[in-house]
Coordinates of C-alpha atoms in Angstrom, one line a residue:
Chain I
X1 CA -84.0 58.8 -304.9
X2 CA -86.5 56.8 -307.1
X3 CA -83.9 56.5 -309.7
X4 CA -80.9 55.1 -307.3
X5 CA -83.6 53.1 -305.4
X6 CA -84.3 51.2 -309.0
X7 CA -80.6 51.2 -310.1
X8 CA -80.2 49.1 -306.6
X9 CA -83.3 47.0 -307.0
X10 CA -82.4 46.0 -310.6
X11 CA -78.8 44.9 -309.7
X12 CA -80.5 43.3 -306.9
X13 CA -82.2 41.1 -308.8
X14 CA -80.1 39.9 -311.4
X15 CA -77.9 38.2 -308.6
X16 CA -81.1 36.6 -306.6
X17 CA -82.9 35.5 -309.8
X18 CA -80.8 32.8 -311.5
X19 CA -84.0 33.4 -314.2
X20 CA -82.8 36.7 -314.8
X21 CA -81.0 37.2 -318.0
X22 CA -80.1 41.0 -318.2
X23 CA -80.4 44.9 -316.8
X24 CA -83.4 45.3 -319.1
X25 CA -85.6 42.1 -318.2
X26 CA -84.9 42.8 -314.6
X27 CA -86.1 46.8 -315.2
X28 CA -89.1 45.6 -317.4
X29 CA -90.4 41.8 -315.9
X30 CA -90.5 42.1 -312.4
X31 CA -93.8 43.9 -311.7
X32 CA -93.2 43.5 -307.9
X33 CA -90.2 45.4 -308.1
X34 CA -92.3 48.0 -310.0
X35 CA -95.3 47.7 -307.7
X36 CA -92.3 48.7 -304.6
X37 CA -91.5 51.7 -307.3
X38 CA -94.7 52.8 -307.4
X39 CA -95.7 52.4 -303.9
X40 CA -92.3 54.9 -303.3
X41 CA -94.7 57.5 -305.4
X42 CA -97.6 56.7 -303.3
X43 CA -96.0 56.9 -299.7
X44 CA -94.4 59.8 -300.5
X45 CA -98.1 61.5 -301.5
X46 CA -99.4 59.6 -298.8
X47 CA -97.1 61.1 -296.2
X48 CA -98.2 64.7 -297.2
X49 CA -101.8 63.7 -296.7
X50 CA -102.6 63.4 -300.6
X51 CA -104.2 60.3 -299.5
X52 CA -106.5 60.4 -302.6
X53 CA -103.8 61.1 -304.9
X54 CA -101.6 58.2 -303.4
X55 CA -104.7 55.7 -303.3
X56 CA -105.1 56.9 -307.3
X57 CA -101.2 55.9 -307.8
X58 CA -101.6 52.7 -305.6
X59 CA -104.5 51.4 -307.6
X60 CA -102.8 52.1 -311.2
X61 CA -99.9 50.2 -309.9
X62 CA -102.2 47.3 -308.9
X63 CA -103.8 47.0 -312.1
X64 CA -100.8 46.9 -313.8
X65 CA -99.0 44.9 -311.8
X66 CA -101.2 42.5 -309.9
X67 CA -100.2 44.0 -306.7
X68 CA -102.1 46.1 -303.6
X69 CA -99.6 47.5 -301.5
X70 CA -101.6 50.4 -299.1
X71 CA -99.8 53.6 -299.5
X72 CA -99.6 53.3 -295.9
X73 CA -97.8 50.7 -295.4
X74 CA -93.9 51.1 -294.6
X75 CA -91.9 48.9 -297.1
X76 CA -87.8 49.0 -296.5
X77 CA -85.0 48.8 -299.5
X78 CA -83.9 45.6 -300.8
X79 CA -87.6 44.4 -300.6
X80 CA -88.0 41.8 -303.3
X81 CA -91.5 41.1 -304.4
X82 CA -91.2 38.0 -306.8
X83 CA -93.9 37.4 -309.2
X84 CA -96.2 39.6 -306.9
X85 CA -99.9 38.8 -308.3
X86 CA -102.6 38.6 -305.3
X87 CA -100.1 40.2 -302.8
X88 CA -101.9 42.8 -300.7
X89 CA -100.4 45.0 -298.4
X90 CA -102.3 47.1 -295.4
X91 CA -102.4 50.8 -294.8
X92 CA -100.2 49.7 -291.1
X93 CA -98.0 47.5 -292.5
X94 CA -94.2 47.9 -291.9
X95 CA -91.8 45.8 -294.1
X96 CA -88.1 46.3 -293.3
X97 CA -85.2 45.9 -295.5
X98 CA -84.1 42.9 -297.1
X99 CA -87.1 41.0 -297.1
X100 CA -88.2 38.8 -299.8
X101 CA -92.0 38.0 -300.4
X102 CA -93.7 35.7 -303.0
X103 CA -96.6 36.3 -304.5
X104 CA -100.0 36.1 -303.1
X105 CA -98.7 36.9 -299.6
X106 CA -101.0 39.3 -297.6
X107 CA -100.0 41.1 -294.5
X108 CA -103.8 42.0 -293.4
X109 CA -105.6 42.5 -290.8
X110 CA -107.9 40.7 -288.5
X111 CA -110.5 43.4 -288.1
X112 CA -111.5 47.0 -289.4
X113 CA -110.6 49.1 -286.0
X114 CA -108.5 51.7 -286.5
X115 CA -104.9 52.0 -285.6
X116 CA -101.7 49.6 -286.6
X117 CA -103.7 46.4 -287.4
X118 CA -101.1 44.8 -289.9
X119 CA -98.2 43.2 -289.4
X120 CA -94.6 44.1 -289.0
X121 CA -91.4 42.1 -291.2
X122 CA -88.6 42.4 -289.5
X123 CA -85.3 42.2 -291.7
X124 CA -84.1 39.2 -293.7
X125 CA -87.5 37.4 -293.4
X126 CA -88.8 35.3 -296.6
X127 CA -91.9 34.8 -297.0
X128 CA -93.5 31.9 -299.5
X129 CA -96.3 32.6 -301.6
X130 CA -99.7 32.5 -300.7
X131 CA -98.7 33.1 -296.7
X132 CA -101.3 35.0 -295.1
X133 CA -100.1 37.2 -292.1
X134 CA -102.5 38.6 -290.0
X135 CA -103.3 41.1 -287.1
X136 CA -100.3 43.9 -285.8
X137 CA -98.3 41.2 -285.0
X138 CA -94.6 40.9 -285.9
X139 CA -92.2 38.1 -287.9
X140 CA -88.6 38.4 -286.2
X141 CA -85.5 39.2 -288.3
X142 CA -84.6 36.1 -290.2
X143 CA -87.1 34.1 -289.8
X144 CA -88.7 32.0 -292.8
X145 CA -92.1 31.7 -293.6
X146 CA -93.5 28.4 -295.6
X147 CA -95.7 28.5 -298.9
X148 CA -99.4 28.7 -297.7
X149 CA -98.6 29.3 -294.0
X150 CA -102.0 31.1 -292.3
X151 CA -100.1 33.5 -289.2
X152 CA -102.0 35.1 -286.6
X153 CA -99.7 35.3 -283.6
X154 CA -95.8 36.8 -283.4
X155 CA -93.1 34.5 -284.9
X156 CA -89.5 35.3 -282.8
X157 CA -86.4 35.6 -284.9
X158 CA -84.9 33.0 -286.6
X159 CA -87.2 30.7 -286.6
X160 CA -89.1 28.6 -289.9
X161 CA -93.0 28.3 -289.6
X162 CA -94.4 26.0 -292.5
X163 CA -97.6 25.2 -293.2
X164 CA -99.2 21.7 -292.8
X165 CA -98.3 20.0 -295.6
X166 CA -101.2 18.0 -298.1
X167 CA -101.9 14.2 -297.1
X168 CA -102.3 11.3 -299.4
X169 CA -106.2 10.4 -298.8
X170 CA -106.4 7.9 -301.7
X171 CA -103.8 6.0 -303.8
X172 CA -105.2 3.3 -306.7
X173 CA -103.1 0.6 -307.8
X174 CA -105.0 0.3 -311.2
X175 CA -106.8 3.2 -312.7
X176 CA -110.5 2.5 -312.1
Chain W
X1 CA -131.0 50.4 -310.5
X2 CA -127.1 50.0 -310.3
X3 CA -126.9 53.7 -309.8
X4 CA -128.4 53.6 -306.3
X5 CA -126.7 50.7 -305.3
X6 CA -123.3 52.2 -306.3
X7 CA -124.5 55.1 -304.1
X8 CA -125.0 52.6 -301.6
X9 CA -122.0 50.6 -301.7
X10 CA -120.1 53.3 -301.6
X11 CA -121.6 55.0 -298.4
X12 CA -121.3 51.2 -296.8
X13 CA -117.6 51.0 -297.9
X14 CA -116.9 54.4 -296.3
X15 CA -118.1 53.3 -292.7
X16 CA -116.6 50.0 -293.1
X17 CA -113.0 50.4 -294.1
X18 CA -111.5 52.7 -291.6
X19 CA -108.5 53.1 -294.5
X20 CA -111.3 55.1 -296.8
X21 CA -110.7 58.5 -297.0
X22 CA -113.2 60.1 -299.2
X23 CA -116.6 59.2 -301.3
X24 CA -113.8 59.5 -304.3
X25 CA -111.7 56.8 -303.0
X26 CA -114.8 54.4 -302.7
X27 CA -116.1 55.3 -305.6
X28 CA -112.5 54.6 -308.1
X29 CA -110.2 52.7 -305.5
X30 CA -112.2 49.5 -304.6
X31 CA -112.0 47.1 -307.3
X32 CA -113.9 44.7 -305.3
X33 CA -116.9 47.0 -305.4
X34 CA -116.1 47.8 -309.3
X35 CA -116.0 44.1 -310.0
X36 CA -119.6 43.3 -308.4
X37 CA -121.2 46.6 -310.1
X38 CA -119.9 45.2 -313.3
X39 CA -121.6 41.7 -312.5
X40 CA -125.2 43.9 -312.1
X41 CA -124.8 44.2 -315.7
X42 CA -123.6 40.9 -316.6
X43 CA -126.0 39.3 -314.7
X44 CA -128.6 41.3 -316.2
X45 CA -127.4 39.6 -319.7
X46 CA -127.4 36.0 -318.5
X47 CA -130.7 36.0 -317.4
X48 CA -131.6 37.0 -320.8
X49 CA -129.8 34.3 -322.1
X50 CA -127.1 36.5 -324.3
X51 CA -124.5 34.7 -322.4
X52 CA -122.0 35.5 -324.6
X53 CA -122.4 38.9 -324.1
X54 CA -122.2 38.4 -320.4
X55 CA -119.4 36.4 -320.2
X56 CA -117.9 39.1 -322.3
X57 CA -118.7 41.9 -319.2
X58 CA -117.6 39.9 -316.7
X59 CA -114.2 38.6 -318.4
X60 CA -113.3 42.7 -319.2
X61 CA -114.0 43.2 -315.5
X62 CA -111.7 40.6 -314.7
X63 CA -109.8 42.3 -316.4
X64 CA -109.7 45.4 -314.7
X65 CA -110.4 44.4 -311.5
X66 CA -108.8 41.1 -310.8
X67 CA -112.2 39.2 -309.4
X68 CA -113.7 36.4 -311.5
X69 CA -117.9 36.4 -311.2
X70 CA -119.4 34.0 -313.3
X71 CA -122.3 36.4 -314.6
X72 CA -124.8 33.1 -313.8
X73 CA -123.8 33.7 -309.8
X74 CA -126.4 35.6 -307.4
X75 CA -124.9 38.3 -305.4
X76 CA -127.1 39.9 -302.7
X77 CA -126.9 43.6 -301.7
X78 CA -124.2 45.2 -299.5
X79 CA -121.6 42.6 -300.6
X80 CA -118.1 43.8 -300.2
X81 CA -115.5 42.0 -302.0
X82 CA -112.4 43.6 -300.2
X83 CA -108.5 44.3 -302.4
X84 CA -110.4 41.9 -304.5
X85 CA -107.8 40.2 -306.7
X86 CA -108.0 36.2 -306.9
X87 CA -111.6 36.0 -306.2
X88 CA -113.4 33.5 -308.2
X89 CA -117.1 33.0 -308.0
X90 CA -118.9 30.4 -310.2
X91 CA -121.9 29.9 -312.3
X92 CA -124.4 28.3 -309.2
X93 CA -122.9 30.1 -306.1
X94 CA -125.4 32.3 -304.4
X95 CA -124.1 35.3 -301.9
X96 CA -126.8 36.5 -299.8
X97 CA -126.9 40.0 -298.4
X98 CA -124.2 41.7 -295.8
X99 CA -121.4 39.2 -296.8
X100 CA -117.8 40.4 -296.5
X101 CA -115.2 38.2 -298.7
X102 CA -111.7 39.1 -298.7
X103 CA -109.2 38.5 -301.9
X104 CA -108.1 35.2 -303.2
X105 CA -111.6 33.8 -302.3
X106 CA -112.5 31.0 -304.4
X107 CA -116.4 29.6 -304.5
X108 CA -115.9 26.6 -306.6
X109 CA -117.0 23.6 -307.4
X110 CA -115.7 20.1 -306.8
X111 CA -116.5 18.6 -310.5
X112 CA -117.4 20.2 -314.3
X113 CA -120.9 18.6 -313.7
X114 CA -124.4 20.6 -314.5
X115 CA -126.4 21.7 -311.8
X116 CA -126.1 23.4 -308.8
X117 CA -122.2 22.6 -308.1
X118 CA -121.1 26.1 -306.4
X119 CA -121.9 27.4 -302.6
X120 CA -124.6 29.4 -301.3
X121 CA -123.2 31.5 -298.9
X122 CA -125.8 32.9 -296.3
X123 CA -126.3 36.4 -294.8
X124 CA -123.5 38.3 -292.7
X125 CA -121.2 35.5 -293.4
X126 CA -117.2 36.9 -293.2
X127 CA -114.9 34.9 -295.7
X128 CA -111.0 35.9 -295.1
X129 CA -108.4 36.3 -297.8
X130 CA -107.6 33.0 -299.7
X131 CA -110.4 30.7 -298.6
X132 CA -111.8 28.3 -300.7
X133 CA -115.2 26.7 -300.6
X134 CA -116.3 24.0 -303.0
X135 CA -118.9 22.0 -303.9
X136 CA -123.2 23.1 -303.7
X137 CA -122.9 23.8 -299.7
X138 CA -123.9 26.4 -297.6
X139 CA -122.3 28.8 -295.3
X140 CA -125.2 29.8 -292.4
X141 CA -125.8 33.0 -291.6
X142 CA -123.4 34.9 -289.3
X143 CA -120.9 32.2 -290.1
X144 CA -116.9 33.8 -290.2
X145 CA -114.5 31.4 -292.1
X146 CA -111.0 32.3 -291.5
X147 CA -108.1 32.9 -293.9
X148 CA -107.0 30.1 -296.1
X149 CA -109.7 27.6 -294.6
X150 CA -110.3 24.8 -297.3
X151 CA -114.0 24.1 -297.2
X152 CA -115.8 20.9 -298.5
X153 CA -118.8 20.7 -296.1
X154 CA -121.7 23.1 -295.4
X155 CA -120.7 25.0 -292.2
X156 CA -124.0 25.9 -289.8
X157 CA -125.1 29.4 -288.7
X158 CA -123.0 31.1 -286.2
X159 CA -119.8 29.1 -286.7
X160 CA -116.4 30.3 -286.8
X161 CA -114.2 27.8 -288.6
X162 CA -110.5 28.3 -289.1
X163 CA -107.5 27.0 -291.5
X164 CA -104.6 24.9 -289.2
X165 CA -102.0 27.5 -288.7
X166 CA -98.4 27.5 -289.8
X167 CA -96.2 25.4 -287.3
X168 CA -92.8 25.7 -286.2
X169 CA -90.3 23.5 -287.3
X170 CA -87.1 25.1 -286.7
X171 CA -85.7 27.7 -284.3
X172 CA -81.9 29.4 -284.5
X173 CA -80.3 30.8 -281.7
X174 CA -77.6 31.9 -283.1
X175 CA -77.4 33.2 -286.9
X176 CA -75.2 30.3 -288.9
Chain D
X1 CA -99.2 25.2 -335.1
X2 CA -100.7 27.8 -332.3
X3 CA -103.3 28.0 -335.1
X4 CA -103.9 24.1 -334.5
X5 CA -103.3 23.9 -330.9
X6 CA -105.7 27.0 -330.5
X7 CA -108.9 25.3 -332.5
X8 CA -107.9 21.7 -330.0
X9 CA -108.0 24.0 -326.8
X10 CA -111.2 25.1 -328.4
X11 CA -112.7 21.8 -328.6
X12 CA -111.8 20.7 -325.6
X13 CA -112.8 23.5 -323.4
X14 CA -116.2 23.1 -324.7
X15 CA -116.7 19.9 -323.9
X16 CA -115.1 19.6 -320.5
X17 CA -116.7 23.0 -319.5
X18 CA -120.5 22.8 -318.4
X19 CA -120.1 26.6 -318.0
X20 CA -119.3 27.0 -321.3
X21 CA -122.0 27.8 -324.3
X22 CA -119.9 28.7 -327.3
X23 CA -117.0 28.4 -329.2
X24 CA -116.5 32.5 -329.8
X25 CA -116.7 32.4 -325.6
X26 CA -114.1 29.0 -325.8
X27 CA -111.8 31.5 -327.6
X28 CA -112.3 34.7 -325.8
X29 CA -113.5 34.1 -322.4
X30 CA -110.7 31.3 -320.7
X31 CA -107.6 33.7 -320.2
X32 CA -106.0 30.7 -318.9
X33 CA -106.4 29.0 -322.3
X34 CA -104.8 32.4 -324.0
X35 CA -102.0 32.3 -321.4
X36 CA -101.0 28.9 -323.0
X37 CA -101.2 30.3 -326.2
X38 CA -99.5 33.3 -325.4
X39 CA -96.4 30.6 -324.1
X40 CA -96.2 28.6 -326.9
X41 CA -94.7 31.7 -328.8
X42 CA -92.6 33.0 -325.7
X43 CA -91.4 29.2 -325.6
X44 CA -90.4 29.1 -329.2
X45 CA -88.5 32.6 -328.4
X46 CA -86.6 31.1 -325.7
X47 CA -85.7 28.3 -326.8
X48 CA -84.1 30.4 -329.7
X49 CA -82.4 31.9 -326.4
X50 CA -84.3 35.4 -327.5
X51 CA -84.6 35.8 -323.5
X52 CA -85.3 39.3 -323.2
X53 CA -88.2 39.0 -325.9
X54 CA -88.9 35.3 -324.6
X55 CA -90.1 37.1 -321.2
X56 CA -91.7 40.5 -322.5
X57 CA -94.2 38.0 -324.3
X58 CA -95.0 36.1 -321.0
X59 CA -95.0 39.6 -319.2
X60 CA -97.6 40.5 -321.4
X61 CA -99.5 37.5 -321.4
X62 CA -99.6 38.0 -317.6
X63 CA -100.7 41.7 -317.8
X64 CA -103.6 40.6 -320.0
X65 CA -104.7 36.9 -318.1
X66 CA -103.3 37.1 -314.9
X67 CA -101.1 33.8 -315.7
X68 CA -97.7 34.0 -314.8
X69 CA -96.1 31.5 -316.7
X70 CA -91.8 31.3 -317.2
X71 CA -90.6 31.2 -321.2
X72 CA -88.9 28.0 -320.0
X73 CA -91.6 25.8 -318.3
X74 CA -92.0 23.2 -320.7
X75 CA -96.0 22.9 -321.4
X76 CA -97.9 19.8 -323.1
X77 CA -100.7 19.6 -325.1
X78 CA -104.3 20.0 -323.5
X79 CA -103.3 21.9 -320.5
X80 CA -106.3 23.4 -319.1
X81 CA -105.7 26.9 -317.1
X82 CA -109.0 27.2 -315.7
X83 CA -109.6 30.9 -314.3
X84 CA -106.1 31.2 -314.4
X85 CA -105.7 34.5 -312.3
X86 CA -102.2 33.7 -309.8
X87 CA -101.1 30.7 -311.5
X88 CA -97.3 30.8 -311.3
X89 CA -95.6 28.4 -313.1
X90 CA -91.6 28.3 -312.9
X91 CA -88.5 28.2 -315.6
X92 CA -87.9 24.6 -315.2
X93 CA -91.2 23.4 -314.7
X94 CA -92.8 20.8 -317.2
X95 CA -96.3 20.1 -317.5
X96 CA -97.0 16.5 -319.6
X97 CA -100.4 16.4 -321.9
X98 CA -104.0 16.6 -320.4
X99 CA -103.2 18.1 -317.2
X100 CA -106.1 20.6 -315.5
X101 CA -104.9 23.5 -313.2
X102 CA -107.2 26.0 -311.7
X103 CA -106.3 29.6 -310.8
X104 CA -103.5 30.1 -307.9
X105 CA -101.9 27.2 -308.3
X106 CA -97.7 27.2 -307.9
X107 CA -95.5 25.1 -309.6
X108 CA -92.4 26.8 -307.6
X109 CA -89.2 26.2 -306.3
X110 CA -87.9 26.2 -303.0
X111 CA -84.8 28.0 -303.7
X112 CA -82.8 30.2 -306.4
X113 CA -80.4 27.8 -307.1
X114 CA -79.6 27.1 -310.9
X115 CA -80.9 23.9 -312.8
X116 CA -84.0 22.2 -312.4
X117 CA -85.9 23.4 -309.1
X118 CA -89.7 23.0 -310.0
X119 CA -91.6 20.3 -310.8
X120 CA -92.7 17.9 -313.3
X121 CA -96.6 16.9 -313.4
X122 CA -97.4 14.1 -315.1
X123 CA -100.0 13.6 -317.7
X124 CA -103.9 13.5 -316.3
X125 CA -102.7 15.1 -313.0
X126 CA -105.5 17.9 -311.9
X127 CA -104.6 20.4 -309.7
X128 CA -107.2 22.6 -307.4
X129 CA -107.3 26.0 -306.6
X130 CA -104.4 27.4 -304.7
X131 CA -102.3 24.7 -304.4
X132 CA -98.8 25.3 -303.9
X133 CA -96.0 22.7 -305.7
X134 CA -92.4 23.2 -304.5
X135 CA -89.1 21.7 -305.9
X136 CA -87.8 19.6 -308.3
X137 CA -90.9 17.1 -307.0
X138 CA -93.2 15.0 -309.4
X139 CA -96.5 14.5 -309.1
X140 CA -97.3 11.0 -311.0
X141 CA -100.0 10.7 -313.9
X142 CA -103.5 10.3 -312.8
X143 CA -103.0 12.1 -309.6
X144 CA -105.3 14.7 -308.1
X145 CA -103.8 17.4 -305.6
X146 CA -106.7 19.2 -303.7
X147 CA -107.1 22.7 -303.5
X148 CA -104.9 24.7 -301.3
X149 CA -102.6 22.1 -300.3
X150 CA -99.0 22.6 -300.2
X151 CA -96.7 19.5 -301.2
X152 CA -93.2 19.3 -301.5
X153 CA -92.3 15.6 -302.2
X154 CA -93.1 13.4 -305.0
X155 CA -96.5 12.2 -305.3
X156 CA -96.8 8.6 -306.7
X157 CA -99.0 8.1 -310.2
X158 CA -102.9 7.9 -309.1
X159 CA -102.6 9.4 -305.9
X160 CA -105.4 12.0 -304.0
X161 CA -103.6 14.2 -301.7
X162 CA -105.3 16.9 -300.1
X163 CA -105.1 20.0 -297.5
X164 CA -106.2 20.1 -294.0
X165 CA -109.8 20.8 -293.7
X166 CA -111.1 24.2 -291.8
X167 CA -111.8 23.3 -288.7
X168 CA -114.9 24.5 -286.4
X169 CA -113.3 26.8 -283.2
X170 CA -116.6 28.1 -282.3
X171 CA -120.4 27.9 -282.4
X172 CA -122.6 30.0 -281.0
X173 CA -126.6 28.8 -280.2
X174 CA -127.5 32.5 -280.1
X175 CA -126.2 35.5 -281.8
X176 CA -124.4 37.7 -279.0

């Protein structure tokens, strides 16, 4: 199942990534798509209640990769994780399929109670790096979600959410 | 010394994170926790004055753990640095006691000046994932600065201060 | 040439650092400076179009620094990575001479369309923490971008743009 499930990812990729050159740099320099192989590993351990095990797994992915995804957390097929260095991932967290994600996303939480506390990415959302998602809300199926973009509170499908942009504060007409 | 504060750390981690399974898992899967034991020792060399040697420590924990401590920077007891990666923490900045401070946290400074040019952050202060606080201010005590907040003032005690969330700017109805 | 380049970035890191009290901690301890070493070979490979070894160099780099940086982007001299962990910088990106970046920043695009999607930063731009650069934008020489904010139009030459600030939601006269 791992093996078809990186067969798919890797011919994923080389359509989505006009950056991607060939079957071997897409099975060899996409450490998000090997962080969503190793989680595979991990949630499956996780699952039987290995939870030590799985966090072990988890955490050697995240060193070599740059990404923290809970062995917890539900993540779909198709999911692309581009670039993937910061992104964390929580234990509730449930990604569906076809979701792309940038790095330095995090789908946290807003407190340490126990229970679903992360959020829920319905299918065909993207997600631009650095968004931060928050709380065991949910991000309806295709909906877009801007570079930078702090979420605390449900986003309905369809819809884009960006976040506010920089303003000038200071333009010189000579350098001083 | 750093033995009984591991020992400490890792009972506070277990009560804290209700994703912690076992004294195992806080002892190998937090590299947040790793990352600060590491900067007992490099701080230990900087205020010798082998600062080559400490910058050495604290740029193999980087590393391995994915959080930046200058070894000049003070960190109190009972600090968690939570997932960890992205977190940056410069030569002045002080952390008091009790302080939570999720990933992607950056305590900066404003210009490459000498002197006190990073924050002091204040007892029981919260810091979500991403934030970043610049210049020599302070964070009072019991303060909770929210996820991707861009800081360039000292905040007082007691004070929740939040990053503007993302905004809608489009909505489908129908899929196009 | 590296061997050059490597003995400038040298220089220059010690002077502009305050932080910084050697030239064996110049050349060891600024992974951000080694990721722009590590390009200048994976650039020469690709533009030899030796893709595949072009990006297990910058895969490597990125393993080791935490700098994501595409064989393509096009990199002057003097480019200062400072910190360095999350910086993602795109295939078509070009960075002109004397440019400082700080850790998370994002020189993106906003879509994976062919040809040039990310930017172009001018020389003496400085870039803070976190900030997130979308398109086929430029950001003119002299200009300072703030850290965390998230721009996706052209900034003029000698321009300050900046994110929105936190913003106080709550104070409370006595702890509850």
């Amino acid at each position: 199942m791992l093996f078809s499930r990186i067969l798919e990812d890797v011919r994923l990729i080389r359509q989505w990534d006009p950056a991607c050159n060939s079957t071997l740099e897409a099975l060899l320099c996409y450490p998000g798509l090997q962080a969503v192989w190793f989680h595979v590993t991990s949630h499956w351990l996780y699952r039987r209640r290995l939870f030590f095990l799985a966090r072990l797994v988890s955490q050697f992915a995240r060193f070599l990769t740059g990404v923290d995804i809970h062995p917890g957390a539900a993540i779909g097929r198709a999911v692309i994780i581009d670039h993937g260095i910061g992104v964390v991932i929580g234990e509730t967290a449930e990604v569906e399929d076809h979701v792309v994600l940038f790095h330095e996303v995090t789908l946290g939480s807003t407190g340490p109670h126990r229970g679903k506390r992360h959020p829920t990415i319905r299918r065909n959302v993207f997600i631009g790096a650095g968004a931060k998602i928050l709380g065991p809300i949910e991000i309806g199926e295709g909906s877009k979600v801007g570079s930078g973009a702090v979420i605390i509170e449900s986003v309905p499908p369809n819809t884009t959410i960006v976040a506010p942009l920089g303003a000038v504060i200071r333009r010189r007409s000579h350098e001083g």
